[in-house]
């Protein structure tokens, strides 16, 4: 039991430095830690054994309000695992770094992206949020600087002039999006995972 405890602690320490891992790298990391502590290796491709390992790790993470969650890329259908803070989501963490007006802008941006039917909005549309309601408290240049900071923090991605939520942010904000949008939030008909960029995804691993 002590060996398994050391294995899990080592695994968690490595994942903490990565936050998000493609499935193949995640499996390789599991097997690396098992070899390191002379624990029988999970058979390659055995999703049941992998799910058991993830469940054991999540039991250790639970007191720290963290959890390993599987996700599916809406871009190419690839699977990944991410370490998610289930108490301090992206909004909570950002609230300690940004002003009230900046957080108001970010929340509107998140919802606009989720409601866009394609999981992204143009940079121009994102900046135009400052004009909504007539009093956002931000200027265009301030909003642009905020988006740039969100990108550097890994909360947003900007590609070809379009702004979207980073995969980890989408996982962390799932409860918030469901609370705000209810049944209007797009989700896969098969696995029920939020899919704001696509109409369907491959069934996730857990």
PDB file of C-alpha atoms in Angstrom:
ATOM      1  CA  UNK A   1       0.000   0.000   0.000  1.00  0.00           C
ATOM      2  CA  UNK A   2       2.880   2.371   0.843  1.00  0.00           C
ATOM      3  CA  UNK A   3       4.432   1.699  -2.556  1.00  0.00           C
ATOM      4  CA  UNK A   4       1.194   2.633  -4.277  1.00  0.00           C
ATOM      5  CA  UNK A   5       1.056   5.794  -2.178  1.00  0.00           C
ATOM      6  CA  UNK A   6       4.521   6.815  -3.335  1.00  0.00           C
ATOM      7  CA  UNK A   7       3.600   5.971  -6.917  1.00  0.00           C
ATOM      8  CA  UNK A   8       0.493   8.140  -6.799  1.00  0.00           C
ATOM      9  CA  UNK A   9       2.337  11.035  -5.166  1.00  0.00           C
ATOM     10  CA  UNK A  10       5.051  10.947  -7.819  1.00  0.00           C
ATOM     11  CA  UNK A  11       2.444  10.758 -10.557  1.00  0.00           C
ATOM     12  CA  UNK A  12       0.531  13.729  -9.131  1.00  0.00           C
ATOM     13  CA  UNK A  13       3.697  15.831  -8.811  1.00  0.00           C
ATOM     14  CA  UNK A  14       4.475  15.292 -12.492  1.00  0.00           C
ATOM     15  CA  UNK A  15       0.917  15.992 -13.617  1.00  0.00           C
ATOM     16  CA  UNK A  16       0.863  19.210 -11.566  1.00  0.00           C
ATOM     17  CA  UNK A  17       3.636  20.548 -13.773  1.00  0.00           C
ATOM     18  CA  UNK A  18       1.814  19.613 -16.982  1.00  0.00           C
ATOM     19  CA  UNK A  19      -1.900  20.221 -16.210  1.00  0.00           C
ATOM     20  CA  UNK A  20      -3.064  18.609 -19.458  1.00  0.00           C
ATOM     21  CA  UNK A  21      -1.768  15.505 -21.254  1.00  0.00           C
ATOM     22  CA  UNK A  22      -2.758  13.704 -24.469  1.00  0.00           C
ATOM     23  CA  UNK A  23      -3.987  10.175 -23.750  1.00  0.00           C
ATOM     24  CA  UNK A  24      -0.859   8.498 -25.138  1.00  0.00           C
ATOM     25  CA  UNK A  25       1.431  10.628 -22.948  1.00  0.00           C
ATOM     26  CA  UNK A  26      -0.865  10.097 -19.972  1.00  0.00           C
ATOM     27  CA  UNK A  27      -0.662   6.316 -20.373  1.00  0.00           C
ATOM     28  CA  UNK A  28       3.117   6.496 -20.802  1.00  0.00           C
ATOM     29  CA  UNK A  29       3.384   8.506 -17.577  1.00  0.00           C
ATOM     30  CA  UNK A  30       1.302   5.935 -15.687  1.00  0.00           C
ATOM     31  CA  UNK A  31       3.538   3.121 -16.895  1.00  0.00           C
ATOM     32  CA  UNK A  32       6.691   5.127 -16.134  1.00  0.00           C
ATOM     33  CA  UNK A  33       5.590   5.574 -12.517  1.00  0.00           C
ATOM     34  CA  UNK A  34       4.627   1.911 -12.251  1.00  0.00           C
ATOM     35  CA  UNK A  35       8.063   0.834 -13.501  1.00  0.00           C
ATOM     36  CA  UNK A  36       9.753   3.275 -11.122  1.00  0.00           C
ATOM     37  CA  UNK A  37       8.075   1.669  -8.110  1.00  0.00           C
ATOM     38  CA  UNK A  38       8.134  -1.941  -9.400  1.00  0.00           C
ATOM     39  CA  UNK A  39       4.361  -2.108  -9.680  1.00  0.00           C
ATOM     40  CA  UNK A  40       2.808  -4.387 -12.343  1.00  0.00           C
ATOM     41  CA  UNK A  41       2.261  -2.354 -15.490  1.00  0.00           C
ATOM     42  CA  UNK A  42      -1.168  -1.582 -16.843  1.00  0.00           C
ATOM     43  CA  UNK A  43      -1.640  -3.543 -20.089  1.00  0.00           C
ATOM     44  CA  UNK A  44      -1.378  -1.169 -23.031  1.00  0.00           C
ATOM     45  CA  UNK A  45      -4.788  -0.062 -24.233  1.00  0.00           C
ATOM     46  CA  UNK A  46      -6.581  -1.496 -21.187  1.00  0.00           C
ATOM     47  CA  UNK A  47      -9.010   1.332 -20.457  1.00  0.00           C
ATOM     48  CA  UNK A  48     -10.512  -0.449 -17.456  1.00  0.00           C
ATOM     49  CA  UNK A  49      -7.123  -0.631 -15.727  1.00  0.00           C
ATOM     50  CA  UNK A  50      -6.451   3.000 -16.624  1.00  0.00           C
ATOM     51  CA  UNK A  51      -9.830   4.056 -15.223  1.00  0.00           C
ATOM     52  CA  UNK A  52      -9.034   2.213 -11.970  1.00  0.00           C
ATOM     53  CA  UNK A  53      -5.703   4.037 -11.704  1.00  0.00           C
ATOM     54  CA  UNK A  54      -7.389   7.402 -12.337  1.00  0.00           C
ATOM     55  CA  UNK A  55     -10.032   6.618  -9.709  1.00  0.00           C
ATOM     56  CA  UNK A  56      -7.334   5.813  -7.132  1.00  0.00           C
ATOM     57  CA  UNK A  57      -5.491   9.051  -7.920  1.00  0.00           C
ATOM     58  CA  UNK A  58      -8.711  11.070  -7.701  1.00  0.00           C
ATOM     59  CA  UNK A  59      -9.378   9.636  -4.252  1.00  0.00           C
ATOM     60  CA  UNK A  60      -6.034  11.081  -3.151  1.00  0.00           C
ATOM     61  CA  UNK A  61      -6.718  14.400  -4.878  1.00  0.00           C
ATOM     62  CA  UNK A  62     -10.208  14.840  -3.430  1.00  0.00           C
ATOM     63  CA  UNK A  63      -9.133  16.544  -0.150  1.00  0.00           C
ATOM     64  CA  UNK A  64      -7.328  19.163  -2.244  1.00  0.00           C
ATOM     65  CA  UNK A  65     -10.400  19.889  -4.406  1.00  0.00           C
ATOM     66  CA  UNK A  66      -8.654  18.641  -7.526  1.00  0.00           C
ATOM     67  CA  UNK A  67      -9.566  15.928 -10.000  1.00  0.00           C
ATOM     68  CA  UNK A  68      -8.271  14.239 -13.125  1.00  0.00           C
ATOM     69  CA  UNK A  69     -10.865  14.520 -15.868  1.00  0.00           C
ATOM     70  CA  UNK A  70     -10.850  13.096 -19.346  1.00  0.00           C
ATOM     71  CA  UNK A  71     -11.773  15.224 -22.314  1.00  0.00           C
ATOM     72  CA  UNK A  72     -12.029  15.037 -26.066  1.00  0.00           C
ATOM     73  CA  UNK A  73     -10.592  17.606 -28.431  1.00  0.00           C
ATOM     74  CA  UNK A  74     -13.299  19.140 -30.569  1.00  0.00           C
ATOM     75  CA  UNK A  75     -10.690  19.874 -33.205  1.00  0.00           C
ATOM     76  CA  UNK A  76      -9.530  16.330 -33.976  1.00  0.00           C
ATOM     77  CA  UNK A  77     -11.366  13.952 -31.623  1.00  0.00           C
ATOM     78  CA  UNK A  78      -8.216  13.066 -29.677  1.00  0.00           C
ATOM     79  CA  UNK A  79      -8.515  12.154 -26.006  1.00  0.00           C
ATOM     80  CA  UNK A  80      -6.678  13.887 -23.200  1.00  0.00           C
ATOM     81  CA  UNK A  81      -6.589  14.045 -19.420  1.00  0.00           C
ATOM     82  CA  UNK A  82      -6.444  17.271 -17.444  1.00  0.00           C
ATOM     83  CA  UNK A  83      -5.915  18.137 -13.800  1.00  0.00           C
ATOM     84  CA  UNK A  84      -8.878  20.301 -12.844  1.00  0.00           C
ATOM     85  CA  UNK A  85      -9.386  22.433  -9.752  1.00  0.00           C
ATOM     86  CA  UNK A  86     -13.010  21.712  -8.851  1.00  0.00           C
ATOM     87  CA  UNK A  87     -13.273  24.467  -6.229  1.00  0.00           C
ATOM     88  CA  UNK A  88     -11.328  27.357  -7.762  1.00  0.00           C
ATOM     89  CA  UNK A  89     -12.276  27.272 -11.440  1.00  0.00           C
ATOM     90  CA  UNK A  90     -10.902  29.626 -14.070  1.00  0.00           C
ATOM     91  CA  UNK A  91     -13.290  32.387 -12.990  1.00  0.00           C
ATOM     92  CA  UNK A  92     -12.370  32.094  -9.316  1.00  0.00           C
ATOM     93  CA  UNK A  93      -8.655  32.100 -10.063  1.00  0.00           C
ATOM     94  CA  UNK A  94      -8.932  35.063 -12.400  1.00  0.00           C
ATOM     95  CA  UNK A  95     -10.986  37.013  -9.858  1.00  0.00           C
ATOM     96  CA  UNK A  96      -7.867  37.320  -7.705  1.00  0.00           C
ATOM     97  CA  UNK A  97      -5.850  38.791 -10.584  1.00  0.00           C
ATOM     98  CA  UNK A  98      -8.310  41.075 -12.370  1.00  0.00           C
ATOM     99  CA  UNK A  99     -10.627  43.958 -11.530  1.00  0.00           C
ATOM    100  CA  UNK A 100     -14.389  43.687 -11.301  1.00  0.00           C
ATOM    101  CA  UNK A 101     -14.829  45.279 -14.728  1.00  0.00           C
ATOM    102  CA  UNK A 102     -12.283  42.921 -16.245  1.00  0.00           C
ATOM    103  CA  UNK A 103     -14.074  39.915 -14.765  1.00  0.00           C
ATOM    104  CA  UNK A 104     -17.400  41.221 -16.059  1.00  0.00           C
ATOM    105  CA  UNK A 105     -15.873  41.404 -19.540  1.00  0.00           C
ATOM    106  CA  UNK A 106     -14.366  37.909 -19.273  1.00  0.00           C
ATOM    107  CA  UNK A 107     -17.657  36.346 -18.142  1.00  0.00           C
ATOM    108  CA  UNK A 108     -19.472  37.916 -21.088  1.00  0.00           C
ATOM    109  CA  UNK A 109     -16.727  36.707 -23.402  1.00  0.00           C
ATOM    110  CA  UNK A 110     -16.992  33.144 -22.078  1.00  0.00           C
ATOM    111  CA  UNK A 111     -20.755  33.073 -22.620  1.00  0.00           C
ATOM    112  CA  UNK A 112     -20.515  34.569 -26.107  1.00  0.00           C
ATOM    113  CA  UNK A 113     -18.008  31.916 -27.103  1.00  0.00           C
ATOM    114  CA  UNK A 114     -20.221  29.154 -25.676  1.00  0.00           C
ATOM    115  CA  UNK A 115     -23.305  30.514 -27.460  1.00  0.00           C
ATOM    116  CA  UNK A 116     -21.569  31.063 -30.795  1.00  0.00           C
ATOM    117  CA  UNK A 117     -22.518  27.673 -32.313  1.00  0.00           C
ATOM    118  CA  UNK A 118     -18.899  27.218 -33.363  1.00  0.00           C
ATOM    119  CA  UNK A 119     -16.987  27.636 -30.096  1.00  0.00           C
ATOM    120  CA  UNK A 120     -15.192  30.797 -31.191  1.00  0.00           C
ATOM    121  CA  UNK A 121     -15.813  34.447 -31.955  1.00  0.00           C
ATOM    122  CA  UNK A 122     -13.737  36.932 -33.885  1.00  0.00           C
ATOM    123  CA  UNK A 123     -11.335  39.171 -32.034  1.00  0.00           C
ATOM    124  CA  UNK A 124     -13.392  42.139 -33.220  1.00  0.00           C
ATOM    125  CA  UNK A 125     -16.580  40.671 -31.751  1.00  0.00           C
ATOM    126  CA  UNK A 126     -14.730  40.006 -28.506  1.00  0.00           C
ATOM    127  CA  UNK A 127     -13.517  43.594 -28.263  1.00  0.00           C
ATOM    128  CA  UNK A 128     -16.970  44.955 -29.093  1.00  0.00           C
ATOM    129  CA  UNK A 129     -18.230  43.515 -25.805  1.00  0.00           C
ATOM    130  CA  UNK A 130     -16.948  46.729 -24.201  1.00  0.00           C
ATOM    131  CA  UNK A 131     -19.827  48.588 -25.889  1.00  0.00           C
ATOM    132  CA  UNK A 132     -22.564  46.337 -24.522  1.00  0.00           C
ATOM    133  CA  UNK A 133     -24.887  47.762 -21.893  1.00  0.00           C
ATOM    134  CA  UNK A 134     -23.229  51.122 -22.471  1.00  0.00           C
ATOM    135  CA  UNK A 135     -20.989  50.822 -19.418  1.00  0.00           C
ATOM    136  CA  UNK A 136     -18.411  48.058 -19.320  1.00  0.00           C
ATOM    137  CA  UNK A 137     -15.815  50.182 -17.595  1.00  0.00           C
ATOM    138  CA  UNK A 138     -13.186  49.080 -20.113  1.00  0.00           C
ATOM    139  CA  UNK A 139     -11.693  50.657 -23.192  1.00  0.00           C
ATOM    140  CA  UNK A 140     -10.800  48.732 -26.336  1.00  0.00           C
ATOM    141  CA  UNK A 141      -7.081  48.750 -25.616  1.00  0.00           C
ATOM    142  CA  UNK A 142      -7.704  47.538 -22.059  1.00  0.00           C
ATOM    143  CA  UNK A 143      -9.898  44.724 -23.352  1.00  0.00           C
ATOM    144  CA  UNK A 144      -7.218  43.710 -25.851  1.00  0.00           C
ATOM    145  CA  UNK A 145      -4.596  43.667 -23.112  1.00  0.00           C
ATOM    146  CA  UNK A 146      -6.923  41.532 -20.993  1.00  0.00           C
ATOM    147  CA  UNK A 147      -7.408  39.004 -23.795  1.00  0.00           C
ATOM    148  CA  UNK A 148      -3.640  38.860 -24.276  1.00  0.00           C
ATOM    149  CA  UNK A 149      -3.173  38.160 -20.569  1.00  0.00           C
ATOM    150  CA  UNK A 150      -5.847  35.455 -20.635  1.00  0.00           C
ATOM    151  CA  UNK A 151      -3.999  33.821 -23.517  1.00  0.00           C
ATOM    152  CA  UNK A 152      -0.704  33.943 -21.611  1.00  0.00           C
ATOM    153  CA  UNK A 153      -2.434  32.374 -18.585  1.00  0.00           C
ATOM    154  CA  UNK A 154      -3.747  29.559 -20.761  1.00  0.00           C
ATOM    155  CA  UNK A 155      -7.417  30.523 -20.323  1.00  0.00           C
ATOM    156  CA  UNK A 156      -8.018  31.500 -23.950  1.00  0.00           C
ATOM    157  CA  UNK A 157      -6.567  30.683 -27.343  1.00  0.00           C
ATOM    158  CA  UNK A 158      -6.395  33.012 -30.322  1.00  0.00           C
ATOM    159  CA  UNK A 159      -5.933  31.533 -33.785  1.00  0.00           C
ATOM    160  CA  UNK A 160      -6.412  33.241 -37.137  1.00  0.00           C
ATOM    161  CA  UNK A 161      -8.190  36.149 -35.499  1.00  0.00           C
ATOM    162  CA  UNK A 162     -10.646  33.983 -33.549  1.00  0.00           C
ATOM    163  CA  UNK A 163     -10.919  33.704 -29.770  1.00  0.00           C
ATOM    164  CA  UNK A 164     -11.876  30.419 -28.098  1.00  0.00           C
ATOM    165  CA  UNK A 165     -11.684  28.747 -24.697  1.00  0.00           C
ATOM    166  CA  UNK A 166      -8.615  26.657 -23.937  1.00  0.00           C
ATOM    167  CA  UNK A 167      -9.436  22.949 -23.328  1.00  0.00           C
ATOM    168  CA  UNK A 168      -8.602  23.115 -19.611  1.00  0.00           C
ATOM    169  CA  UNK A 169     -10.734  26.245 -19.181  1.00  0.00           C
ATOM    170  CA  UNK A 170     -13.687  24.545 -20.860  1.00  0.00           C
ATOM    171  CA  UNK A 171     -13.408  21.585 -18.486  1.00  0.00           C
ATOM    172  CA  UNK A 172     -13.145  23.827 -15.419  1.00  0.00           C
ATOM    173  CA  UNK A 173     -16.002  26.085 -16.508  1.00  0.00           C
ATOM    174  CA  UNK A 174     -18.419  23.289 -17.387  1.00  0.00           C
ATOM    175  CA  UNK A 175     -20.453  23.717 -14.143  1.00  0.00           C
ATOM    176  CA  UNK A 176     -20.596  27.506 -14.680  1.00  0.00           C
ATOM    177  CA  UNK A 177     -21.696  27.153 -18.298  1.00  0.00           C
ATOM    178  CA  UNK A 178     -24.391  24.629 -17.406  1.00  0.00           C
ATOM    179  CA  UNK A 179     -25.613  26.933 -14.637  1.00  0.00           C
ATOM    180  CA  UNK A 180     -25.760  29.958 -16.937  1.00  0.00           C
ATOM    181  CA  UNK A 181     -27.048  28.338 -20.122  1.00  0.00           C
ATOM    182  CA  UNK A 182     -28.915  25.266 -18.891  1.00  0.00           C
ATOM    183  CA  UNK A 183     -30.293  23.126 -21.691  1.00  0.00           C
ATOM    184  CA  UNK A 184     -29.123  25.693 -24.235  1.00  0.00           C
ATOM    185  CA  UNK A 185     -25.496  24.620 -23.831  1.00  0.00           C
ATOM    186  CA  UNK A 186     -24.475  22.412 -26.783  1.00  0.00           C
ATOM    187  CA  UNK A 187     -23.511  18.892 -25.792  1.00  0.00           C
ATOM    188  CA  UNK A 188     -22.801  15.581 -27.453  1.00  0.00           C
ATOM    189  CA  UNK A 189     -25.935  13.446 -27.840  1.00  0.00           C
ATOM    190  CA  UNK A 190     -23.928  10.323 -26.995  1.00  0.00           C
ATOM    191  CA  UNK A 191     -21.621  11.216 -24.093  1.00  0.00           C
ATOM    192  CA  UNK A 192     -23.324  14.433 -22.873  1.00  0.00           C
ATOM    193  CA  UNK A 193     -19.996  16.269 -22.786  1.00  0.00           C
ATOM    194  CA  UNK A 194     -20.154  19.961 -23.647  1.00  0.00           C
ATOM    195  CA  UNK A 195     -19.113  20.418 -27.265  1.00  0.00           C
ATOM    196  CA  UNK A 196     -19.293  24.059 -28.267  1.00  0.00           C
ATOM    197  CA  UNK A 197     -17.231  23.585 -31.433  1.00  0.00           C
ATOM    198  CA  UNK A 198     -18.874  20.441 -32.804  1.00  0.00           C
ATOM    199  CA  UNK A 199     -22.195  18.607 -32.834  1.00  0.00           C
ATOM    200  CA  UNK A 200     -20.770  15.299 -31.615  1.00  0.00           C
ATOM    201  CA  UNK A 201     -17.617  13.900 -30.095  1.00  0.00           C
ATOM    202  CA  UNK A 202     -16.039  10.540 -29.478  1.00  0.00           C
ATOM    203  CA  UNK A 203     -17.122   8.954 -26.198  1.00  0.00           C
ATOM    204  CA  UNK A 204     -14.690  10.066 -23.452  1.00  0.00           C
ATOM    205  CA  UNK A 205     -12.804   7.568 -21.331  1.00  0.00           C
ATOM    206  CA  UNK A 206     -14.301   8.475 -17.954  1.00  0.00           C
TER     207      UNK A 206
END
